[in-house]
Coordinates of C-alpha atoms in Angstrom, one line a residue:
M187 CA 109.3 128.4 67.6
S188 CA 112.1 130.7 68.7
G189 CA 113.1 133.8 66.9
T190 CA 116.8 134.4 66.5
D191 CA 118.2 131.8 68.8
G192 CA 118.9 129.3 66.1
R193 CA 116.8 126.6 67.6
S194 CA 113.9 125.0 65.8
G195 CA 111.9 124.2 68.9
A196 CA 113.1 121.9 71.6
G197 CA 111.8 118.4 71.7
S198 CA 110.8 118.3 68.1
G199 CA 110.7 114.5 68.0
G200 CA 114.1 114.1 66.3
T201 CA 113.2 115.8 63.1
D202 CA 115.3 118.3 61.1
A203 CA 115.5 121.8 62.4
G204 CA 113.2 122.9 59.6
G205 CA 110.3 121.2 61.3
S206 CA 108.3 118.4 59.8
G207 CA 108.6 116.4 56.7
R208 CA 107.3 116.8 53.2
D209 CA 105.1 119.7 52.4
G210 CA 101.9 117.8 52.8
G211 CA 103.3 114.3 52.6
D212 CA 104.6 111.8 55.1
S213 CA 105.2 113.5 58.4
A214 CA 107.9 111.0 59.4
R215 CA 110.3 112.4 56.7
T216 CA 112.2 115.6 57.0
A217 CA 111.8 118.4 54.5
R218 CA 114.3 117.9 51.7
G219 CA 115.1 119.6 48.4
S220 CA 115.3 123.1 49.7
G221 CA 118.3 125.0 51.1
D222 CA 116.2 126.6 53.8
S223 CA 114.5 123.5 55.2
A224 CA 116.7 123.6 58.3
R225 CA 116.2 127.3 58.8
T226 CA 114.3 128.4 61.9
A227 CA 111.9 131.3 61.9
R228 CA 113.9 134.5 62.3
G229 CA 113.2 138.1 62.9
G230 CA 111.0 138.1 66.0
G231 CA 113.3 137.2 68.9
D232 CA 112.3 134.9 71.7
A233 CA 109.7 137.4 72.9
A234 CA 107.9 137.1 69.6
A235 CA 107.5 133.4 69.6
A236 CA 104.1 132.2 70.7
P237 CA 101.8 129.2 70.5
P238 CA 98.5 129.4 68.6
A239 CA 96.0 131.8 70.0
V240 CA 93.4 129.2 70.9
T241 CA 94.1 125.6 71.8
T242 CA 90.7 123.9 72.1
P243 CA 88.3 123.1 69.3
R244 CA 85.4 124.5 71.4
G245 CA 87.3 127.7 72.1
R246 CA 88.0 128.2 68.4
R247 CA 84.4 128.2 67.3
P248 CA 83.4 131.8 68.3
V249 CA 86.8 133.1 67.1
V250 CA 86.2 131.4 63.7
A251 CA 82.7 133.0 63.6
A252 CA 84.4 136.4 64.3
L253 CA 86.9 135.8 61.5
M254 CA 84.2 134.9 59.0
L255 CA 82.1 138.0 60.0
G256 CA 85.2 140.2 59.7
M257 CA 86.1 138.8 56.4
A258 CA 82.5 139.3 55.2
L259 CA 82.8 143.0 56.0
A260 CA 85.7 143.3 53.6
A261 CA 84.5 140.8 51.0
I262 CA 81.0 142.2 50.5
D263 CA 82.1 145.8 50.4
G264 CA 82.9 146.2 46.7
T265 CA 79.9 144.3 45.3
I266 CA 77.3 145.9 47.6
V267 CA 78.5 149.4 46.8
S268 CA 78.7 148.9 43.0
T269 CA 75.0 148.3 42.7
A270 CA 74.1 151.6 44.5
V271 CA 76.4 153.8 42.3
P272 CA 73.5 155.3 40.3
Q273 CA 71.6 156.3 43.4
I274 CA 74.8 157.7 45.0
V275 CA 75.6 159.8 42.0
G276 CA 72.0 160.9 41.7
D277 CA 72.1 162.1 45.3
L278 CA 75.6 163.5 45.7
G279 CA 76.7 164.2 42.1
G280 CA 80.3 163.6 41.2
L281 CA 79.8 161.4 38.1
T282 CA 83.3 162.1 36.8
V283 CA 85.1 160.9 40.0
F284 CA 82.8 158.2 41.3
S285 CA 85.3 155.5 40.3
W286 CA 87.4 156.7 43.3
L287 CA 84.8 155.1 45.5
F288 CA 86.4 151.8 44.6
S289 CA 89.9 153.0 43.7
G290 CA 90.4 154.8 47.0
Y291 CA 89.3 151.9 49.0
L292 CA 91.5 149.5 47.1
L293 CA 94.5 151.8 47.4
A294 CA 94.1 152.1 51.2
V295 CA 93.7 148.3 51.6
T296 CA 96.7 147.5 49.5
V297 CA 99.3 150.0 50.8
T298 CA 98.5 149.2 54.5
L299 CA 98.7 145.4 54.3
P300 CA 102.5 145.3 54.9
L301 CA 102.2 147.7 57.9
Y302 CA 99.4 145.6 59.5
G303 CA 101.4 142.4 58.9
K304 CA 104.4 143.8 60.7
L305 CA 102.3 145.2 63.6
S306 CA 100.6 141.9 64.1
D307 CA 103.9 140.1 64.4
T308 CA 105.2 142.8 66.8
F309 CA 102.3 143.5 69.1
G310 CA 100.0 140.5 68.5
R311 CA 97.0 139.8 66.2
K312 CA 94.2 140.8 68.5
P313 CA 94.9 144.5 68.9
V314 CA 95.5 144.9 65.2
L315 CA 92.2 143.1 64.3
V316 CA 90.2 145.0 66.9
A317 CA 91.6 148.3 65.6
G318 CA 90.8 147.3 62.0
I319 CA 87.2 146.4 62.8
I320 CA 86.7 149.7 64.7
L321 CA 88.3 151.7 61.9
F322 CA 86.2 150.0 59.3
L323 CA 83.0 150.7 61.3
V324 CA 84.0 154.3 61.9
G325 CA 84.5 154.7 58.1
S326 CA 81.1 153.1 57.5
V327 CA 79.3 155.6 59.8
L328 CA 81.2 158.5 58.1
C329 CA 80.3 157.1 54.6
A330 CA 76.6 157.0 55.6
A331 CA 76.8 160.6 56.7
A332 CA 78.7 161.9 53.6
W333 CA 77.3 165.1 52.2
N334 CA 79.1 165.1 48.8
M335 CA 81.1 162.8 46.6
A336 CA 84.5 164.2 47.9
A337 CA 83.5 163.4 51.5
L338 CA 82.3 159.9 50.6
I339 CA 85.5 159.1 48.7
A340 CA 87.6 160.3 51.7
F341 CA 85.5 158.2 54.1
R342 CA 85.8 155.2 51.8
I343 CA 89.6 155.6 52.2
V344 CA 89.1 155.4 56.0
Q345 CA 87.1 152.2 55.5
G346 CA 90.0 150.9 53.4
L347 CA 92.4 151.6 56.2
G348 CA 90.4 149.2 58.3
G349 CA 89.8 146.8 55.5
G350 CA 93.6 146.3 55.2
A351 CA 93.8 145.2 58.8
L352 CA 90.8 142.8 58.3
Q353 CA 92.1 141.0 55.2
G354 CA 95.7 140.4 56.4
T355 CA 95.0 139.7 60.1
V356 CA 92.1 137.4 59.6
Q357 CA 94.2 135.2 57.3
T358 CA 97.1 135.2 59.8
I359 CA 94.9 134.3 62.8
A360 CA 93.3 131.5 60.8
A361 CA 96.8 130.0 60.4
D362 CA 97.5 130.5 64.1
L363 CA 94.3 128.7 65.1
Y364 CA 94.8 125.5 63.2
P365 CA 97.6 123.0 62.8
L366 CA 98.8 122.4 59.2
K367 CA 96.5 119.4 58.5
E368 CA 93.4 121.4 59.6
R369 CA 94.1 124.7 57.8
P370 CA 92.2 123.8 54.7
R371 CA 89.1 123.7 56.8
I372 CA 89.3 127.3 57.9
Q373 CA 90.6 128.5 54.6
A374 CA 87.6 126.8 52.9
K375 CA 85.3 128.6 55.2
L376 CA 86.9 131.9 54.4
S377 CA 86.7 131.2 50.7
T378 CA 83.0 130.4 51.2
V379 CA 82.5 133.8 52.7
W380 CA 84.0 135.4 49.6
A381 CA 81.8 133.3 47.4
T382 CA 78.6 134.1 49.3
S383 CA 79.5 137.8 49.3
A384 CA 80.0 137.8 45.6
V385 CA 76.5 136.5 45.1
A386 CA 74.7 138.3 48.0
G387 CA 76.4 141.7 47.7
P388 CA 74.7 142.8 44.5
V389 CA 71.3 141.5 45.7
V390 CA 71.5 143.2 49.1
G391 CA 72.9 146.4 47.6
G392 CA 70.2 146.6 45.0
L393 CA 67.4 146.0 47.5
L394 CA 68.7 148.6 49.9
A395 CA 69.4 151.2 47.2
G396 CA 66.0 150.5 45.5
Y397 CA 63.7 150.2 48.5
A398 CA 65.4 152.0 51.3
D399 CA 68.3 154.5 50.9
W400 CA 71.9 154.0 49.6
R401 CA 73.3 155.0 53.0
W402 CA 72.0 151.8 54.5
I403 CA 74.6 149.8 52.5
F404 CA 77.2 151.3 54.9
L405 CA 75.0 151.2 58.0
I406 CA 74.4 147.5 57.6
N407 CA 78.0 147.0 58.4
L408 CA 77.5 148.1 62.0
P409 CA 75.6 145.1 63.5
V410 CA 77.8 142.7 61.6
G411 CA 81.0 144.4 62.8
A412 CA 79.7 144.8 66.3
V413 CA 79.1 141.1 66.7
A414 CA 82.6 140.3 65.2
L415 CA 84.2 142.8 67.6
W416 CA 82.5 141.4 70.6
L417 CA 83.5 137.8 69.7
V418 CA 87.1 138.8 69.2
V419 CA 87.4 140.8 72.4
R420 CA 85.7 138.1 74.4
H421 CA 87.0 134.8 72.9
L422 CA 90.3 135.5 71.2
H423 CA 92.9 135.0 73.9
E424 CA 96.5 135.3 72.8
P425 CA 99.0 133.7 75.2
S426 CA 101.2 136.0 77.2
R427 CA 104.7 136.4 75.8
P428 CA 107.9 137.0 77.7
R429 CA 108.8 140.7 78.0
P430 CA 111.3 141.6 75.2
A431 CA 114.8 142.6 76.2
T432 CA 114.4 145.8 74.2
R433 CA 111.2 147.8 73.5
P434 CA 109.7 146.9 70.1
R435 CA 110.3 149.6 67.6
V436 CA 107.9 150.4 64.7
D437 CA 109.5 151.4 61.5
W438 CA 107.3 154.4 60.9
A439 CA 109.7 155.9 58.3
G440 CA 109.5 152.7 56.3
A441 CA 105.7 152.5 56.8
L442 CA 105.3 156.1 55.4
A443 CA 107.6 155.3 52.5
V444 CA 105.7 152.1 51.6
F445 CA 102.4 154.0 51.9
A446 CA 103.6 156.9 49.7
T447 CA 105.1 154.6 47.1
G448 CA 102.1 152.3 46.9
S449 CA 99.7 155.3 46.8
L450 CA 101.5 157.0 43.8
L451 CA 102.0 153.7 41.9
L452 CA 98.4 152.5 42.3
T453 CA 97.0 155.9 41.5
A454 CA 99.0 155.9 38.3
L455 CA 97.8 152.4 37.4
V456 CA 94.2 152.9 38.3
Q457 CA 93.8 156.3 36.7
G458 CA 96.1 156.0 33.7
G459 CA 94.2 155.6 30.5
V460 CA 91.0 156.6 32.3
A461 CA 91.3 160.0 33.9
W462 CA 94.3 161.0 31.6
P463 CA 96.2 159.3 28.7
W464 CA 99.1 156.9 29.6
L465 CA 101.8 159.1 28.0
S466 CA 100.5 162.3 29.6
A467 CA 102.3 164.4 32.2
P468 CA 100.2 163.1 35.2
S469 CA 100.9 159.4 34.3
L470 CA 104.6 159.9 33.7
G471 CA 105.0 162.1 36.7
L472 CA 103.3 159.6 39.0
L473 CA 105.2 156.7 37.7
G474 CA 108.5 158.5 37.9
A475 CA 107.8 159.7 41.4
S476 CA 106.8 156.2 42.5
A477 CA 110.1 154.8 41.1
V478 CA 112.1 157.4 43.1
L479 CA 110.1 156.6 46.2
A480 CA 110.6 152.9 45.7
A481 CA 114.3 153.3 45.6
L482 CA 114.1 155.5 48.8
T483 CA 112.0 152.8 50.5
V484 CA 114.6 150.2 49.8
V485 CA 117.3 152.4 51.4
I486 CA 115.1 153.1 54.4
E487 CA 114.1 149.4 54.9
R488 CA 117.7 148.2 54.7
R489 CA 118.7 150.5 57.5
A490 CA 115.7 149.9 59.7
A491 CA 116.1 147.6 62.7
E492 CA 112.6 146.1 62.2
P493 CA 111.6 146.9 58.6
I494 CA 108.0 146.9 57.5
I495 CA 109.0 144.7 54.5
P496 CA 112.0 142.7 55.7
G497 CA 114.5 141.5 53.1
W498 CA 114.0 137.9 54.0
V499 CA 110.5 138.1 52.3
W500 CA 112.3 138.1 49.0
R501 CA 115.5 136.2 49.9
R502 CA 113.7 133.0 50.9
R503 CA 112.9 131.1 47.8
T504 CA 109.6 129.7 49.1
I505 CA 108.1 133.1 50.1
A506 CA 109.4 134.9 47.0
S507 CA 108.0 132.3 44.6
V508 CA 104.6 132.3 46.2
N509 CA 104.6 136.1 46.2
L510 CA 105.3 136.2 42.5
A511 CA 102.9 133.4 41.7
L512 CA 100.0 135.0 43.5
G513 CA 100.9 138.3 42.0
A514 CA 100.5 136.7 38.6
M515 CA 97.2 135.2 39.8
G516 CA 96.0 138.7 40.8
L517 CA 96.8 139.9 37.3
L518 CA 95.0 137.1 35.5
M519 CA 91.9 137.5 37.8
V520 CA 91.2 140.8 36.1
A521 CA 90.0 139.0 32.9
P522 CA 87.0 137.2 34.5
T523 CA 86.1 139.7 37.2
V524 CA 86.3 142.9 35.1
F525 CA 85.9 141.9 31.5
L526 CA 83.6 138.9 31.6
P527 CA 80.5 140.9 32.7
T528 CA 81.2 143.3 29.8
Y529 CA 81.4 140.3 27.4
A530 CA 78.2 138.8 28.8
Q531 CA 76.2 142.0 28.4
S532 CA 77.7 143.4 25.1
V533 CA 78.3 140.1 23.2
L534 CA 75.8 137.7 24.6
G535 CA 73.1 140.4 25.2
L536 CA 72.5 139.4 28.8
G537 CA 71.1 141.8 31.5
P538 CA 73.3 142.8 34.5
I539 CA 71.9 140.1 36.8
A540 CA 72.4 137.3 34.3
A541 CA 75.8 138.6 33.5
G542 CA 76.7 138.6 37.2
F543 CA 75.5 134.9 37.4
V544 CA 77.9 133.9 34.6
L545 CA 80.7 135.3 36.7
S546 CA 79.4 134.0 40.1
V547 CA 79.6 130.4 39.1
M548 CA 83.4 130.7 39.5
T549 CA 82.9 131.6 43.2
L550 CA 80.8 128.4 43.6
S551 CA 83.5 126.0 42.5
W552 CA 86.4 127.8 44.1
P553 CA 85.7 127.1 47.8
V554 CA 84.7 123.5 47.0
S555 CA 88.0 122.9 45.2
A556 CA 89.9 124.7 48.0
A557 CA 88.3 122.5 50.6
L558 CA 89.3 119.4 48.8
S559 CA 92.8 120.5 47.9
D560 CA 94.4 119.0 51.0
R561 CA 93.6 115.6 49.7
V562 CA 95.9 116.4 46.8
Y563 CA 98.7 118.2 48.5
N564 CA 98.9 115.7 51.3
R565 CA 99.9 113.2 48.6
I566 CA 102.0 115.2 46.2
G567 CA 103.0 118.4 48.0
F568 CA 102.1 122.1 47.8
R569 CA 104.1 123.0 44.8
R570 CA 102.9 120.2 42.5
T571 CA 99.3 120.8 43.5
A572 CA 99.5 124.5 42.7
M573 CA 101.2 123.7 39.4
I574 CA 98.3 121.3 38.5
G575 CA 95.8 124.0 39.3
M576 CA 97.5 126.8 37.4
S577 CA 98.2 124.5 34.4
A578 CA 94.4 123.8 34.2
A579 CA 93.7 127.5 34.6
L580 CA 96.1 128.2 31.7
L581 CA 94.2 125.8 29.4
I582 CA 90.8 127.2 30.4
L583 CA 91.9 130.7 29.7
L584 CA 93.2 129.7 26.3
A585 CA 89.9 128.0 25.6
F586 CA 87.9 131.2 26.0
P587 CA 88.9 132.8 22.6
L588 CA 87.8 129.5 21.0
L589 CA 84.1 130.1 22.1
P590 CA 81.8 130.5 19.1
Y591 CA 80.3 133.9 18.3
P592 CA 78.0 134.9 19.8
G593 CA 77.6 131.6 21.6
E594 CA 75.4 130.6 24.5
P595 CA 75.6 131.9 28.1
W596 CA 76.4 128.4 29.4
H597 CA 79.6 128.4 27.4
P598 CA 81.5 131.0 29.4
A599 CA 79.7 129.9 32.5
L600 CA 81.1 126.4 32.2
L601 CA 84.6 127.8 31.7
M602 CA 84.3 130.0 34.8
L603 CA 83.1 127.0 36.8
L604 CA 86.2 125.1 35.8
L605 CA 88.4 128.2 36.3
G606 CA 87.2 128.5 39.9
A607 CA 88.0 124.9 40.6
A608 CA 91.5 125.3 39.1
L609 CA 92.3 128.5 41.0
G610 CA 91.0 127.0 44.3
L611 CA 93.5 124.2 43.7
F612 CA 96.2 126.7 43.1
Q613 CA 95.8 129.4 45.7
L614 CA 95.0 127.6 48.9
P615 CA 97.9 125.2 48.9
L616 CA 100.3 128.1 48.3
I617 CA 98.8 130.2 51.2
V618 CA 98.7 127.2 53.6
G619 CA 102.1 126.1 52.5
V620 CA 103.9 129.5 52.8
Q621 CA 102.3 130.2 56.2
S622 CA 103.6 126.8 57.4
T623 CA 107.2 127.7 56.5
V624 CA 107.5 130.5 59.1
G625 CA 107.0 130.7 62.8
W626 CA 104.5 132.8 64.7
A627 CA 106.8 135.8 64.8
E628 CA 106.9 136.0 61.0
R629 CA 103.5 134.8 59.9
G630 CA 101.8 138.1 59.8
T631 CA 104.5 139.7 57.7
T632 CA 104.5 136.7 55.4
T633 CA 100.8 136.6 54.9
A634 CA 100.6 140.3 54.3
S635 CA 103.3 140.1 51.7
V636 CA 101.4 137.5 49.8
L637 CA 98.1 139.5 49.9
F638 CA 100.0 142.7 49.0
C639 CA 101.5 141.1 45.9
R640 CA 98.1 139.7 44.8
Q641 CA 96.5 143.1 45.2
V642 CA 99.3 144.9 43.3
G643 CA 98.9 142.2 40.6
Q644 CA 95.2 143.0 40.3
S645 CA 96.0 146.8 39.9
I646 CA 98.6 146.1 37.3
G647 CA 96.2 143.7 35.5
A648 CA 93.4 146.3 35.4
A649 CA 95.7 148.9 33.9
L650 CA 97.4 146.6 31.4
F651 CA 94.4 144.7 30.2
G652 CA 92.3 147.8 30.0
A653 CA 94.9 149.3 27.6
V654 CA 94.9 146.0 25.6
A655 CA 91.1 145.9 25.3
N656 CA 90.8 149.5 24.3
G657 CA 93.6 149.2 21.8
V658 CA 92.1 146.1 20.1
L659 CA 88.6 147.7 20.2
A660 CA 89.8 150.9 18.5
A661 CA 91.7 148.9 15.8
R662 CA 88.6 146.8 15.0
L663 CA 86.3 149.9 14.9
L664 CA 88.4 151.7 12.2
D665 CA 86.6 149.9 9.4
A666 CA 83.1 150.1 11.0
P667 CA 80.1 150.6 8.7
V668 CA 79.2 153.8 10.5
D669 CA 81.2 156.8 11.8
G670 CA 81.3 158.3 15.2
L671 CA 81.5 155.1 17.2
P672 CA 82.9 155.4 20.8
G673 CA 86.5 154.4 21.1
D674 CA 86.7 152.8 24.5
L675 CA 85.1 149.7 26.0
D676 CA 83.0 151.4 28.7
A677 CA 81.5 153.8 26.2
V678 CA 80.7 151.0 23.7
T679 CA 79.0 148.9 26.4
R680 CA 76.8 151.8 27.3
A681 CA 76.0 152.5 23.7
L682 CA 75.0 148.9 23.1
E683 CA 72.4 149.1 25.9
D684 CA 70.3 151.4 23.6
P685 CA 68.7 149.2 20.9
G686 CA 68.4 152.1 18.5
A687 CA 71.9 153.4 18.8
F688 CA 73.2 151.6 15.8
S689 CA 72.0 149.8 12.7
A690 CA 71.9 146.0 12.7
A691 CA 75.1 145.8 10.7
A692 CA 76.9 148.4 13.0
T693 CA 75.7 146.6 16.1
D694 CA 77.0 143.3 14.9
H695 CA 80.4 144.9 14.0
V696 CA 80.6 146.5 17.4
R697 CA 79.7 143.3 19.2
R698 CA 82.4 141.4 17.3
A699 CA 84.9 144.1 18.2
V700 CA 84.1 143.7 21.9
D701 CA 84.4 139.9 21.5
A702 CA 87.8 140.3 20.0
A703 CA 88.9 142.7 22.7
V704 CA 87.9 140.4 25.5
D705 CA 89.5 137.4 23.7
Y706 CA 92.8 139.2 23.7
V707 CA 92.4 140.0 27.4
Y708 CA 92.0 136.3 28.1
I709 CA 95.1 135.5 26.0
G710 CA 96.9 138.0 28.2
A711 CA 95.5 136.3 31.3
A712 CA 96.8 133.0 30.0
G713 CA 100.2 134.7 29.8
A714 CA 99.9 135.7 33.4
A715 CA 99.1 132.0 34.2
A716 CA 102.3 131.0 32.4
L717 CA 104.2 133.5 34.5
A718 CA 102.8 132.0 37.7
L719 CA 103.8 128.5 36.5
L720 CA 107.3 129.8 35.7
A721 CA 107.7 131.3 39.2
L722 CA 106.8 127.9 40.7
I723 CA 109.0 125.9 38.4
T724 CA 112.1 128.0 38.6
L725 CA 112.0 129.5 42.2
A726 CA 109.8 127.3 44.4
P727 CA 111.6 124.4 46.2
R728 CA 110.3 121.0 45.4
R729 CA 109.3 120.6 49.1
F730 CA 108.3 123.5 51.2
P731 CA 110.5 123.7 54.4
I732 CA 107.7 123.2 57.0
I733 CA 108.2 124.6 60.5
M734 CA 106.2 123.1 63.4
E735 CA 105.2 125.3 66.2
P736 CA 106.4 124.3 69.7
T737 CA 102.7 124.0 70.7
E738 CA 100.0 122.8 68.3
P739 CA 96.3 122.3 69.0
T740 CA 95.3 118.7 69.6
E741 CA 92.1 117.1 68.4
A742 CA 91.4 114.6 71.2
A743 CA 91.1 116.3 74.5
G744 CA 91.2 119.9 73.4
T745 CA 94.5 120.5 75.1
A746 CA 97.8 121.7 73.9
G747 CA 100.0 119.0 72.4
A748 CA 103.5 118.3 73.2
P749 CA 106.2 120.6 71.9
G750 CA 107.2 119.7 68.4
R751 CA 104.2 117.5 67.8
Q752 CA 103.8 116.7 64.1
D753 CA 100.4 116.3 62.5
A754 CA 99.9 113.8 59.8
A755 CA 99.4 116.5 57.2
S756 CA 102.7 118.2 57.8

């Protein structure tokens, strides 16, 4: 696929310049219904165009193994660390700031995604992925050697800088390796990695923290990362590209502006209402400063020759709609991942392990649904498939407040099983679809923008729904049968762990208050689902403008196919 030369790939078999046909339907038809279906991938120049990194099924296997191991490093990180927090705090102290073990990592991952996406489009995927793995492993070694909580938080940020490269680049290489009809296969494998990590992380972390030492939860990354690094270096062979007419330039000013803006905004969202009140000087100052920096970032990016976040990311309807839809999905995901364990422990009276199982069933149905989604979007298209998935998610989220009080554990578990299936049907078609609307030279930036919006959505959701939950809880506790009850959800949850903390009447009242707070969170999550649907209905084209690469992997002999070859799924 050429960059700015206005061609859609010579010898494309007589199809429109936009590439292949319907977004998952008949490959013999051209993409219709979108003003950008005939647009070629722009922004990279001829030098940036390249065929997929590996063209033989046999050659892909070790690379896929490396991608899964790399994704496992990032996926298991949060769950394995969370189980060792008591041991870490007991050894290093820092109880008041330990939440930054997670916030700092999340912040570093989120704000670096756009930078790594642009770098992978400019210099190739392999150097970015190698650098990301090395940086993650260096951060892991430093975390294991931390001497106090401040040092551990700083080193977790170093880990996050590597994690940002892992998350974005792994997804981009996965799209490079497989033609459109085969991409659900690799995406389902990556989804399985996330599902397995969600279940295995707490178990492994608990065993290491309980029977060895908490520092091993970081050292265990070393052999996994070393194998992934070896496989990438040895087996990932990106094709040589023509030397560009001008030396590629990195928009370091834009990168710094994006990093600073994201850091201030996410700090305000993560710490607001926790470390300080929402209307306090720190919150207002951070939000105001992030708004000023956001305006400055727009100015810098408009003037940059190769901006970190190009304007076309938001000017193209397909990419903009997917960004907004997945941002809304990130927002709604806060309800099950953050508040469901609290509900399971405080309302249902389950222990931490059983509460984790109620949530983990969602990760079991998600990859299965994702793996089967191609059978749906091959028939009806990416947009309609995603709309069906999110419509089902909306109904499931609205059903949560209708659960009986206190109910049985299988009630929310069943809803989470259905929710995972619905979201698998929503997310994967959008990711596969949007990656297929751009050429090689823009795929890293496009993938990073999608992941960035999803991460920002999660941060906004945590702040927004945390305020909603605490507000509902405080209102419900005003008429409690006893005085002196804690006023926020975390404190209430800890108090309910002590059977003698309240009388029977007070305990029931508090449990009902928590139940009401979580119900309102799920109603808010349903609102986020409605926003995702609205973005798809109003912005997304009826058919995604698929672009075929000049060279696609072939199944039969393991050789590169003819330029412009169209697979049946495109």
